[in-house]
PDB file of C-alpha atoms in Angstrom:
ATOM      1  CA  MET A   1     115.330  79.502 105.068  1.00 59.00           C
ATOM      2  CA  SER A   2     118.026  77.282 105.268  1.00 56.00           C
ATOM      3  CA  ASP A   3     117.368  73.563 105.334  1.00 60.00           C
ATOM      4  CA  SER A   4     117.944  72.992 109.358  1.00 53.00           C
ATOM      5  CA  GLY A   5     115.884  70.295 110.876  1.00 56.00           C
ATOM      6  CA  GLY A   6     116.569  67.237 113.007  1.00 57.00           C
ATOM      7  CA  TYR A   7     115.022  63.378 112.631  1.00 49.00           C
ATOM      8  CA  VAL A   8     112.705  61.495 115.122  1.00 54.00           C
ATOM      9  CA  SER A   9     113.516  58.025 115.986  1.00 50.00           C
ATOM     10  CA  THR A  10     112.141  56.906 112.739  1.00 69.00           C
ATOM     11  CA  GLY A  11     114.671  58.364 110.157  1.00 83.00           C
ATOM     12  CA  GLU A  12     112.062  60.608 109.594  1.00 87.00           C
ATOM     13  CA  PHE A  13     113.083  64.837 108.895  1.00 85.00           C
ATOM     14  CA  LYS A  14     111.337  66.646 111.197  1.00 81.00           C
ATOM     15  CA  ARG A  15     111.945  71.149 110.317  1.00 73.00           C
ATOM     16  CA  ASP A  16     112.719  73.325 113.083  1.00 74.00           C
ATOM     17  CA  ALA A  17     109.305  75.975 112.031  1.00 74.00           C
ATOM     18  CA  SER A  18     109.963  78.411 115.129  1.00 83.00           C
ATOM     19  CA  TYR A  19     110.677  82.099 114.185  1.00 95.00           C
ATOM     20  CA  ILE A  20     110.874  85.551 115.171  1.00 96.00           C
ATOM     21  CA  PRO A  21     107.250  86.342 115.693  1.00 95.00           C
ATOM     22  CA  ASP A  22     107.164  89.885 115.467  1.00 97.00           C
ATOM     23  CA  ARG A  23     104.789  91.559 112.907  1.00 98.00           C
ATOM     24  CA  ILE A  24     104.463  94.627 110.737  1.00 98.00           C
ATOM     25  CA  THR A  25     101.086  96.144 110.731  1.00 97.00           C
ATOM     26  CA  LYS A  26      99.070  99.133 109.841  1.00 96.00           C
ATOM     27  CA  ASP A  27     100.040 101.643 112.943  1.00 95.00           C
ATOM     28  CA  GLY A  28     101.556  98.940 114.669  1.00 95.00           C
ATOM     29  CA  ARG A  29      97.843  97.757 115.876  1.00 93.00           C
ATOM     30  CA  ARG A  30      97.185  94.100 116.552  1.00 93.00           C
ATOM     31  CA  PRO A  31      96.197  91.968 113.183  1.00 93.00           C
ATOM     32  CA  GLU A  32      92.915  91.073 112.718  1.00 89.00           C
ATOM     33  CA  HIS A  33      94.243  87.639 111.663  1.00 88.00           C
ATOM     34  CA  GLY A  34      96.687  85.256 113.007  1.00 88.00           C
ATOM     35  CA  PRO A  35      98.587  85.152 116.643  1.00 85.00           C
ATOM     36  CA  VAL A  36     100.802  88.200 117.987  1.00 90.00           C
ATOM     37  CA  GLU A  37     103.812  86.360 120.424  1.00 93.00           C
ATOM     38  CA  GLY A  38     106.354  88.922 118.863  1.00 95.00           C
ATOM     39  CA  ASP A  39     106.759  92.995 119.032  1.00 97.00           C
ATOM     40  CA  LEU A  40     104.350  94.846 116.267  1.00 98.00           C
ATOM     41  CA  TRP A  41     106.415  97.165 114.006  1.00 98.00           C
ATOM     42  CA  PRO A  42     104.056  99.936 112.137  1.00 98.00           C
ATOM     43  CA  VAL A  43     103.979  99.772 108.174  1.00 98.00           C
ATOM     44  CA  GLU A  44     106.500 103.003 107.269  1.00 98.00           C
ATOM     45  CA  PRO A  45     107.320 102.962 102.968  1.00 98.00           C
ATOM     46  CA  GLY A  46     111.133 102.862 102.635  1.00 98.00           C
ATOM     47  CA  ARG A  47     111.976 101.428 106.672  1.00 98.00           C
ATOM     48  CA  TYR A  48     112.052  98.104 106.003  1.00 98.00           C
ATOM     49  CA  ARG A  49     114.315  95.765 103.423  1.00 98.00           C
ATOM     50  CA  LEU A  50     112.915  92.364 102.387  1.00 99.00           C
ATOM     51  CA  VAL A  51     116.126  90.135 102.568  1.00 98.00           C
ATOM     52  CA  ALA A  52     115.622  87.074 100.405  1.00 98.00           C
ATOM     53  CA  ALA A  53     117.568  84.621  98.516  1.00 98.00           C
ATOM     54  CA  LYS A  54     115.903  83.751  95.025  1.00 98.00           C
ATOM     55  CA  ALA A  55     118.107  80.842  95.211  1.00 98.00           C
ATOM     56  CA  CYS A  56     115.563  79.616  98.530  1.00 98.00           C
ATOM     57  CA  PRO A  57     111.834  78.423  97.287  1.00 98.00           C
ATOM     58  CA  TRP A  58     110.769  80.152 100.812  1.00 97.00           C
ATOM     59  CA  ALA A  59     112.237  83.270 100.549  1.00 98.00           C
ATOM     60  CA  THR A  60     111.067  83.472  96.912  1.00 98.00           C
ATOM     61  CA  ARG A  61     107.619  83.700  97.878  1.00 98.00           C
ATOM     62  CA  ALA A  62     107.961  86.972  99.705  1.00 98.00           C
ATOM     63  CA  ILE A  63     109.608  88.615  96.673  1.00 98.00           C
ATOM     64  CA  ILE A  64     106.905  86.878  93.968  1.00 98.00           C
ATOM     65  CA  VAL A  65     104.311  88.519  96.449  1.00 98.00           C
ATOM     66  CA  ARG A  66     106.222  91.885  96.691  1.00 98.00           C
ATOM     67  CA  GLN A  67     106.115  92.333  92.788  1.00 98.00           C
ATOM     68  CA  LEU A  68     102.573  91.160  92.234  1.00 98.00           C
ATOM     69  CA  LEU A  69     101.265  93.722  94.886  1.00 98.00           C
ATOM     70  CA  GLY A  70     103.591  96.175  93.351  1.00 98.00           C
ATOM     71  CA  LEU A  71     105.749  96.961  96.714  1.00 98.00           C
ATOM     72  CA  GLU A  72     108.927  97.469  94.468  1.00 98.00           C
ATOM     73  CA  ASP A  73     109.282 101.159  95.909  1.00 98.00           C
ATOM     74  CA  VAL A  74     108.139 100.763  99.350  1.00 98.00           C
ATOM     75  CA  ILE A  75     110.130  98.402 100.647  1.00 98.00           C
ATOM     76  CA  SER A  76     113.329  97.383  99.025  1.00 98.00           C
ATOM     77  CA  LEU A  77     114.820  94.180  98.169  1.00 98.00           C
ATOM     78  CA  GLY A  78     118.376  92.419  99.116  1.00 98.00           C
ATOM     79  CA  THR A  79     119.189  89.328  97.494  1.00 98.00           C
ATOM     80  CA  PRO A  80     121.581  87.129  99.220  1.00 98.00           C
ATOM     81  CA  GLY A  81     123.906  84.721  96.926  1.00 98.00           C
ATOM     82  CA  PRO A  82     122.661  80.819  95.901  1.00 97.00           C
ATOM     83  CA  THR A  83     125.228  79.801  98.663  1.00 96.00           C
ATOM     84  CA  HIS A  84     125.632  80.136 102.464  1.00 94.00           C
ATOM     85  CA  ASP A  85     127.870  78.312 104.920  1.00 91.00           C
ATOM     86  CA  GLU A  86     127.472  77.169 108.336  1.00 89.00           C
ATOM     87  CA  ARG A  87     126.972  81.092 109.609  1.00 90.00           C
ATOM     88  CA  SER A  88     124.811  82.348 107.234  1.00 94.00           C
ATOM     89  CA  TRP A  89     123.882  83.611 103.735  1.00 97.00           C
ATOM     90  CA  THR A  90     126.445  85.911 101.902  1.00 98.00           C
ATOM     91  CA  PHE A  91     125.574  89.474  99.763  1.00 98.00           C
ATOM     92  CA  ASP A  92     128.292  87.834  97.203  1.00 96.00           C
ATOM     93  CA  LEU A  93     126.292  89.079  94.290  1.00 97.00           C
ATOM     94  CA  ASP A  94     126.614  92.650  95.195  1.00 98.00           C
ATOM     95  CA  PRO A  95     129.991  94.795  94.769  1.00 97.00           C
ATOM     96  CA  GLY A  96     132.311  93.949  97.398  1.00 98.00           C
ATOM     97  CA  GLY A  97     129.913  91.514  98.722  1.00 97.00           C
ATOM     98  CA  VAL A  98     128.297  93.993 100.689  1.00 98.00           C
ATOM     99  CA  ASP A  99     124.686  94.775 100.787  1.00 98.00           C
ATOM    100  CA  PRO A 100     124.197  98.582  99.452  1.00 98.00           C
ATOM    101  CA  VAL A 101     121.713  99.793 102.127  1.00 98.00           C
ATOM    102  CA  LEU A 102     122.404  97.455 105.286  1.00 98.00           C
ATOM    103  CA  GLY A 103     126.159  97.743 104.698  1.00 98.00           C
ATOM    104  CA  ILE A 104     126.705  94.032 105.935  1.00 98.00           C
ATOM    105  CA  GLU A 105     128.399  91.155 104.464  1.00 98.00           C
ATOM    106  CA  ARG A 106     126.109  88.503 106.260  1.00 97.00           C
ATOM    107  CA  ILE A 107     122.315  88.652 106.962  1.00 98.00           C
ATOM    108  CA  GLN A 108     123.749  87.275 110.629  1.00 97.00           C
ATOM    109  CA  GLN A 109     124.976  90.326 111.287  1.00 98.00           C
ATOM    110  CA  ALA A 110     120.584  91.566 111.194  1.00 98.00           C
ATOM    111  CA  TYR A 111     120.456  89.471 113.517  1.00 98.00           C
ATOM    112  CA  LEU A 112     122.820  89.715 116.255  1.00 98.00           C
ATOM    113  CA  ALA A 113     122.443  93.456 116.161  1.00 98.00           C
ATOM    114  CA  ARG A 114     118.943  92.363 117.362  1.00 98.00           C
ATOM    115  CA  PHE A 115     119.671  89.105 119.392  1.00 98.00           C
ATOM    116  CA  PRO A 116     123.366  88.993 120.407  1.00 97.00           C
ATOM    117  CA  ASP A 117     122.990  85.833 121.174  1.00 95.00           C
ATOM    118  CA  TYR A 118     120.430  84.608 118.414  1.00 96.00           C
ATOM    119  CA  PRO A 119     120.857  80.628 119.051  1.00 92.00           C
ATOM    120  CA  LYS A 120     118.548  79.548 116.023  1.00 91.00           C
ATOM    121  CA  GLY A 121     119.442  79.159 112.206  1.00 91.00           C
ATOM    122  CA  ILE A 122     119.882  82.112 110.285  1.00 96.00           C
ATOM    123  CA  THR A 123     117.004  81.876 107.391  1.00 96.00           C
ATOM    124  CA  VAL A 124     115.649  83.736 104.870  1.00 98.00           C
ATOM    125  CA  PRO A 125     113.306  85.370 103.893  1.00 98.00           C
ATOM    126  CA  VAL A 126     113.901  87.859 106.369  1.00 98.00           C
ATOM    127  CA  VAL A 127     112.461  92.080 106.795  1.00 98.00           C
ATOM    128  CA  VAL A 128     115.257  94.237 108.535  1.00 98.00           C
ATOM    129  CA  ASP A 129     114.754  97.665 109.788  1.00 98.00           C
ATOM    130  CA  VAL A 130     116.696  99.997 108.192  1.00 98.00           C
ATOM    131  CA  PRO A 131     117.821 102.831 110.449  1.00 98.00           C
ATOM    132  CA  THR A 132     118.753 100.129 113.036  1.00 98.00           C
ATOM    133  CA  GLY A 133     120.088  97.119 110.778  1.00 98.00           C
ATOM    134  CA  GLN A 134     118.174  95.064 113.246  1.00 98.00           C
ATOM    135  CA  VAL A 135     115.912  92.011 112.241  1.00 98.00           C
ATOM    136  CA  VAL A 136     112.364  92.229 112.276  1.00 98.00           C
ATOM    137  CA  THR A 137     110.896  89.255 111.569  1.00 98.00           C
ATOM    138  CA  ASN A 138     111.637  86.144 109.790  1.00 98.00           C
ATOM    139  CA  ASP A 139     108.284  84.084 109.811  1.00 97.00           C
ATOM    140  CA  PHE A 140     107.589  83.320 106.267  1.00 97.00           C
ATOM    141  CA  PRO A 141     104.457  82.268 106.079  1.00 96.00           C
ATOM    142  CA  TRP A 142     102.798  85.701 108.144  1.00 97.00           C
ATOM    143  CA  ILE A 143     105.580  88.143 106.244  1.00 98.00           C
ATOM    144  CA  THR A 144     103.541  87.190 102.850  1.00 98.00           C
ATOM    145  CA  HIS A 145     100.241  87.228 104.507  1.00 98.00           C
ATOM    146  CA  ASP A 146     100.640  91.082 106.136  1.00 98.00           C
ATOM    147  CA  LEU A 147     102.261  92.186 102.795  1.00 98.00           C
ATOM    148  CA  PHE A 148      98.703  91.527 101.703  1.00 98.00           C
ATOM    149  CA  PHE A 149      96.338  92.808 104.544  1.00 98.00           C
ATOM    150  CA  GLU A 150      98.483  95.395 106.296  1.00 98.00           C
ATOM    151  CA  TRP A 151     100.345  97.351 103.249  1.00 98.00           C
ATOM    152  CA  ARG A 152      96.807  97.600 101.296  1.00 97.00           C
ATOM    153  CA  GLU A 153      97.268 101.801 101.040  1.00 97.00           C
ATOM    154  CA  HIS A 154     100.432 101.659  99.439  1.00 98.00           C
ATOM    155  CA  GLN A 155      99.791  98.613  96.772  1.00 98.00           C
ATOM    156  CA  ARG A 156      99.097  99.471  93.501  1.00 97.00           C
ATOM    157  CA  ALA A 157      95.722 100.219  92.318  1.00 97.00           C
ATOM    158  CA  ASP A 158      95.223  96.510  90.201  1.00 97.00           C
ATOM    159  CA  ALA A 159      97.178  94.345  92.424  1.00 98.00           C
ATOM    160  CA  PRO A 160      95.060  91.062  92.823  1.00 98.00           C
ATOM    161  CA  ASP A 161      93.124  89.981  95.273  1.00 98.00           C
ATOM    162  CA  LEU A 162      95.732  87.325  96.751  1.00 98.00           C
ATOM    163  CA  TRP A 163      93.405  86.321  99.928  1.00 98.00           C
ATOM    164  CA  PRO A 164      89.853  86.420  98.600  1.00 98.00           C
ATOM    165  CA  ALA A 165      87.476  86.468 101.596  1.00 97.00           C
ATOM    166  CA  ASP A 166      84.860  83.988 100.343  1.00 97.00           C
ATOM    167  CA  LEU A 167      87.812  81.489  99.738  1.00 98.00           C
ATOM    168  CA  ARG A 168      90.192  81.904 102.204  1.00 97.00           C
ATOM    169  CA  GLU A 169      88.412  79.066 104.487  1.00 97.00           C
ATOM    170  CA  GLU A 170      89.274  76.660 101.791  1.00 98.00           C
ATOM    171  CA  MET A 171      92.127  78.547 100.725  1.00 98.00           C
ATOM    172  CA  GLU A 172      93.324  77.672 104.358  1.00 97.00           C
ATOM    173  CA  GLU A 173      93.383  74.356 104.139  1.00 98.00           C
ATOM    174  CA  VAL A 174      94.592  74.067 100.472  1.00 98.00           C
ATOM    175  CA  MET A 175      97.652  76.115 101.571  1.00 98.00           C
ATOM    176  CA  GLN A 176      98.161  73.575 104.621  1.00 98.00           C
ATOM    177  CA  ARG A 177      97.657  70.490 102.662  1.00 98.00           C
ATOM    178  CA  VAL A 178     100.863  72.407  99.962  1.00 98.00           C
ATOM    179  CA  TYR A 179     102.732  73.566 103.213  1.00 98.00           C
ATOM    180  CA  THR A 180     102.809  70.137 104.680  1.00 98.00           C
ATOM    181  CA  GLU A 181     103.027  67.277 101.563  1.00 98.00           C
ATOM    182  CA  VAL A 182     104.342  69.198  99.008  1.00 98.00           C
ATOM    183  CA  ASN A 183     106.477  72.432 100.104  1.00 98.00           C
ATOM    184  CA  ASN A 184     108.073  70.242 102.880  1.00 98.00           C
ATOM    185  CA  GLY A 185     107.752  67.055 101.403  1.00 98.00           C
ATOM    186  CA  VAL A 186     110.308  66.957  98.818  1.00 98.00           C
ATOM    187  CA  TYR A 187     112.236  67.796 101.645  1.00 98.00           C
ATOM    188  CA  ARG A 188     110.672  65.289 103.867  1.00 98.00           C
ATOM    189  CA  CYS A 189     112.077  62.822 100.729  1.00 98.00           C
ATOM    190  CA  GLY A 190     115.395  64.215 100.432  1.00 98.00           C
ATOM    191  CA  PHE A 191     116.586  63.857 103.760  1.00 97.00           C
ATOM    192  CA  ALA A 192     114.758  60.962 105.469  1.00 97.00           C
ATOM    193  CA  GLY A 193     117.293  58.831 107.095  1.00 96.00           C
ATOM    194  CA  SER A 194     115.734  55.505 106.844  1.00 97.00           C
ATOM    195  CA  GLN A 195     114.075  53.541 104.254  1.00 97.00           C
ATOM    196  CA  GLU A 196     111.189  53.335 105.715  1.00 97.00           C
ATOM    197  CA  ALA A 197     110.904  56.900 106.564  1.00 97.00           C
ATOM    198  CA  TYR A 198     111.650  57.456 102.940  1.00 98.00           C
ATOM    199  CA  ASP A 199     108.915  55.210 101.722  1.00 98.00           C
ATOM    200  CA  ALA A 200     106.700  56.583 103.648  1.00 98.00           C
ATOM    201  CA  ALA A 201     107.056  60.375 102.395  1.00 98.00           C
ATOM    202  CA  TYR A 202     107.760  59.312  98.503  1.00 98.00           C
ATOM    203  CA  ASP A 203     104.497  58.067  99.398  1.00 98.00           C
ATOM    204  CA  ARG A 204     102.501  61.119 101.009  1.00 98.00           C
ATOM    205  CA  LEU A 205     104.367  63.011  98.717  1.00 98.00           C
ATOM    206  CA  TRP A 206     103.198  61.798  95.263  1.00 98.00           C
ATOM    207  CA  THR A 207      99.472  61.076  96.889  1.00 98.00           C
ATOM    208  CA  ALA A 208      99.636  65.574  97.195  1.00 98.00           C
ATOM    209  CA  LEU A 209     100.668  65.969  93.370  1.00 99.00           C
ATOM    210  CA  ASP A 210      98.433  63.529  92.055  1.00 98.00           C
ATOM    211  CA  TRP A 211      95.424  65.401  94.122  1.00 98.00           C
ATOM    212  CA  LEU A 212      96.833  68.631  92.454  1.00 98.00           C
ATOM    213  CA  GLU A 213      97.074  67.115  89.169  1.00 98.00           C
ATOM    214  CA  ASP A 214      93.263  66.262  89.278  1.00 98.00           C
ATOM    215  CA  ARG A 215      92.521  69.632  91.069  1.00 98.00           C
ATOM    216  CA  LEU A 216      93.989  71.475  88.363  1.00 98.00           C
ATOM    217  CA  SER A 217      92.245  69.471  85.754  1.00 97.00           C
ATOM    218  CA  THR A 218      89.162  71.560  86.532  1.00 96.00           C
ATOM    219  CA  ARG A 219      90.371  75.137  87.479  1.00 96.00           C
ATOM    220  CA  ARG A 220      93.038  77.418  86.021  1.00 97.00           C
ATOM    221  CA  TYR A 221      94.563  78.536  89.507  1.00 98.00           C
ATOM    222  CA  LEU A 222      94.161  76.549  92.692  1.00 98.00           C
ATOM    223  CA  MET A 223      91.451  78.845  93.696  1.00 98.00           C
ATOM    224  CA  GLY A 224      89.660  78.862  90.580  1.00 97.00           C
ATOM    225  CA  ASP A 225      90.231  81.987  88.040  1.00 96.00           C
ATOM    226  CA  ALA A 226      92.031  83.930  89.513  1.00 97.00           C
ATOM    227  CA  ILE A 227      95.630  83.813  91.289  1.00 98.00           C
ATOM    228  CA  THR A 228      95.594  83.758  95.421  1.00 98.00           C
ATOM    229  CA  GLU A 229      98.726  83.281  97.740  1.00 98.00           C
ATOM    230  CA  ALA A 230      98.306  79.463  97.612  1.00 98.00           C
ATOM    231  CA  ASP A 231      99.760  79.663  93.331  1.00 99.00           C
ATOM    232  CA  VAL A 232     102.552  81.430  95.234  1.00 98.00           C
ATOM    233  CA  ARG A 233     102.997  78.755  97.750  1.00 98.00           C
ATOM    234  CA  LEU A 234     102.918  75.854  95.199  1.00 98.00           C
ATOM    235  CA  TRP A 235     104.861  77.680  92.583  1.00 98.00           C
ATOM    236  CA  THR A 236     107.972  77.746  94.160  1.00 98.00           C
ATOM    237  CA  THR A 237     107.905  73.630  94.485  1.00 98.00           C
ATOM    238  CA  LEU A 238     106.824  73.196  91.153  1.00 98.00           C
ATOM    239  CA  ALA A 239     110.002  75.488  89.487  1.00 98.00           C
ATOM    240  CA  ARG A 240     112.207  73.684  91.327  1.00 98.00           C
ATOM    241  CA  PHE A 241     110.899  69.834  91.044  1.00 98.00           C
ATOM    242  CA  ASP A 242     112.289  68.934  87.942  1.00 98.00           C
ATOM    243  CA  ALA A 243     115.824  70.926  88.624  1.00 98.00           C
ATOM    244  CA  VAL A 244     116.331  69.460  91.682  1.00 98.00           C
ATOM    245  CA  TYR A 245     113.838  67.301  93.777  1.00 98.00           C
ATOM    246  CA  HIS A 246     113.427  65.009  91.012  1.00 98.00           C
ATOM    247  CA  GLY A 247     116.746  63.839  91.260  1.00 98.00           C
ATOM    248  CA  HIS A 248     118.342  65.311  94.515  1.00 98.00           C
ATOM    249  CA  PHE A 249     115.978  64.645  96.426  1.00 98.00           C
ATOM    250  CA  LYS A 250     114.667  61.473  94.977  1.00 98.00           C
ATOM    251  CA  CYS A 251     111.520  62.297  93.832  1.00 98.00           C
ATOM    252  CA  ASN A 252     111.608  60.922  90.957  1.00 98.00           C
ATOM    253  CA  ARG A 253     108.629  58.866  89.723  1.00 98.00           C
ATOM    254  CA  GLN A 254     107.468  61.590  87.270  1.00 98.00           C
ATOM    255  CA  LYS A 255     108.621  64.370  86.409  1.00 98.00           C
ATOM    256  CA  LEU A 256     106.973  67.517  86.433  1.00 98.00           C
ATOM    257  CA  THR A 257     106.963  67.793  82.535  1.00 98.00           C
ATOM    258  CA  GLU A 258     105.306  64.308  82.480  1.00 98.00           C
ATOM    259  CA  LEU A 259     102.148  65.868  84.592  1.00 98.00           C
ATOM    260  CA  PRO A 260      99.556  67.957  82.403  1.00 97.00           C
ATOM    261  CA  ASN A 261      97.772  69.424  84.288  1.00 98.00           C
ATOM    262  CA  LEU A 262     100.495  70.688  87.247  1.00 98.00           C
ATOM    263  CA  TRP A 263     103.146  71.189  83.804  1.00 98.00           C
ATOM    264  CA  GLY A 264      99.944  73.880  82.052  1.00 98.00           C
ATOM    265  CA  TYR A 265      99.745  75.740  85.607  1.00 98.00           C
ATOM    266  CA  ALA A 266     103.153  75.925  86.025  1.00 98.00           C
ATOM    267  CA  ARG A 267     104.285  77.332  82.809  1.00 98.00           C
ATOM    268  CA  GLU A 268     100.982  79.832  82.646  1.00 98.00           C
ATOM    269  CA  LEU A 269     102.332  81.232  86.365  1.00 98.00           C
ATOM    270  CA  TYR A 270     106.094  81.485  84.559  1.00 98.00           C
ATOM    271  CA  ALA A 271     105.127  83.757  82.213  1.00 97.00           C
ATOM    272  CA  ILE A 272     103.672  85.987  84.951  1.00 98.00           C
ATOM    273  CA  PRO A 273     106.826  88.261  84.973  1.00 98.00           C
ATOM    274  CA  ALA A 274     106.336  88.267  89.490  1.00 98.00           C
ATOM    275  CA  PHE A 275     106.893  84.644  89.341  1.00 98.00           C
ATOM    276  CA  GLY A 276     109.399  84.141  86.119  1.00 98.00           C
ATOM    277  CA  ASP A 277     111.674  86.608  86.325  1.00 97.00           C
ATOM    278  CA  ASN A 278     112.332  85.761  89.767  1.00 98.00           C
ATOM    279  CA  THR A 279     112.680  82.220  89.279  1.00 98.00           C
ATOM    280  CA  ASP A 280     116.765  81.735  88.528  1.00 98.00           C
ATOM    281  CA  PHE A 281     117.095  77.813  87.746  1.00 98.00           C
ATOM    282  CA  GLU A 282     121.297  78.461  88.061  1.00 98.00           C
ATOM    283  CA  GLN A 283     120.678  79.916  91.396  1.00 98.00           C
ATOM    284  CA  ILE A 284     118.041  77.348  92.242  1.00 98.00           C
ATOM    285  CA  LYS A 285     120.186  74.567  91.229  1.00 98.00           C
ATOM    286  CA  LYS A 286     123.991  75.855  92.761  1.00 98.00           C
ATOM    287  CA  HIS A 287     122.301  76.374  96.219  1.00 98.00           C
ATOM    288  CA  TYR A 288     121.162  72.946  96.879  1.00 98.00           C
ATOM    289  CA  TYR A 289     123.765  70.930  94.521  1.00 98.00           C
ATOM    290  CA  VAL A 290     126.836  72.640  96.237  1.00 98.00           C
ATOM    291  CA  VAL A 291     125.273  73.414 100.020  1.00 97.00           C
ATOM    292  CA  HIS A 292     123.738  69.929 100.115  1.00 97.00           C
ATOM    293  CA  LYS A 293     127.307  68.309 100.674  1.00 96.00           C
ATOM    294  CA  ASP A 294     125.935  65.542 102.189  1.00 96.00           C
ATOM    295  CA  LEU A 295     123.658  64.517  99.791  1.00 97.00           C
ATOM    296  CA  ASN A 296     125.750  65.725  96.655  1.00 97.00           C
ATOM    297  CA  PRO A 297     129.437  65.214  98.227  1.00 97.00           C
ATOM    298  CA  THR A 298     130.875  66.271  94.946  1.00 98.00           C
ATOM    299  CA  GLN A 299     129.311  69.451  94.905  1.00 98.00           C
ATOM    300  CA  ILE A 300     128.985  69.239  90.983  1.00 98.00           C
ATOM    301  CA  VAL A 301     125.742  71.581  89.942  1.00 98.00           C
ATOM    302  CA  PRO A 302     124.280  69.626  86.804  1.00 98.00           C
ATOM    303  CA  ASP A 303     123.969  71.647  83.467  1.00 98.00           C
ATOM    304  CA  GLY A 304     120.345  70.540  82.452  1.00 97.00           C
ATOM    305  CA  PRO A 305     117.142  69.967  82.175  1.00 97.00           C
ATOM    306  CA  ASP A 306     117.149  73.249  79.715  1.00 97.00           C
ATOM    307  CA  PRO A 307     114.883  76.008  81.221  1.00 97.00           C
ATOM    308  CA  ALA A 308     113.641  76.708  77.539  1.00 97.00           C
ATOM    309  CA  VAL A 309     111.022  74.225  78.329  1.00 97.00           C
ATOM    310  CA  TRP A 310     109.402  77.002  80.146  1.00 98.00           C
ATOM    311  CA  LEU A 311     108.819  78.813  77.363  1.00 97.00           C
ATOM    312  CA  GLU A 312     106.832  76.303  75.286  1.00 95.00           C
ATOM    313  CA  PRO A 313     103.445  77.422  74.972  1.00 94.00           C
ATOM    314  CA  HIS A 314     101.133  76.042  78.180  1.00 94.00           C
ATOM    315  CA  GLY A 315      97.665  75.755  75.777  1.00 88.00           C
ATOM    316  CA  ARG A 316      95.592  76.923  78.677  1.00 88.00           C
ATOM    317  CA  SER A 317      92.652  79.178  79.118  1.00 73.00           C
TER     318      SER A 317
END
């Protein structure tokens, strides 16, 4: 995702949350969960390419879920570099600056191949139809949802149950609060356009983080003893908290390392390959400190914090 949004009259940051609403489902069926406002595409191994920058928290969710479910050989992965301009993310990490599967330099090209007059921001994650080179969807919450529900027959045998039926109702409530108050809450602080808006955003964020700190005092993961989609969604904000949000977004009441339950929980997740392998602190820092020139006009990228702290024993069981 790019940090697209605007301000209401009070100076509060408001995210533009409308995306291409297409879904990829088994046999192109009508999905059992969620709305259908766009086209339906069939599940086909090898047909689609997930394009997701490791710098972006919203995109990293999809990379993690793809690996947790063992879909690496079923859906290929393209990874743009950590910075982008007004046009779009670019494949500057690939030889010649070209995605080796799609043959494009900018993910914008896949958007325009389908929508020549696409009027909105060019965001990641995005799923691209490889045969046509056209964008399918960038609706990030439904991308990870459908990787679990619609691609089941292609998942590895021991894939985790990321959406347990008996916890789903409560999990939806937890994820909604995590999204509005934490995932988006840090942005609401960072891009506040007035002191009043910042103060309100800061209070909302820390109310939610205190709730999470308390919740994790009595359970291993957000929903109990096993990892769920809720943990994936919280993780990407926690991973960026001390490196970016604490200072760059002024979320500085405490560091993550000063919150015992959240810090232990975060280190336990980091030790899981799907989480740790896809967390690149250098890309994360470069993205925020270089792209957000309004917040960091010098574009200087800080050297710290030391990532070695993530390797310390988490002491949780």
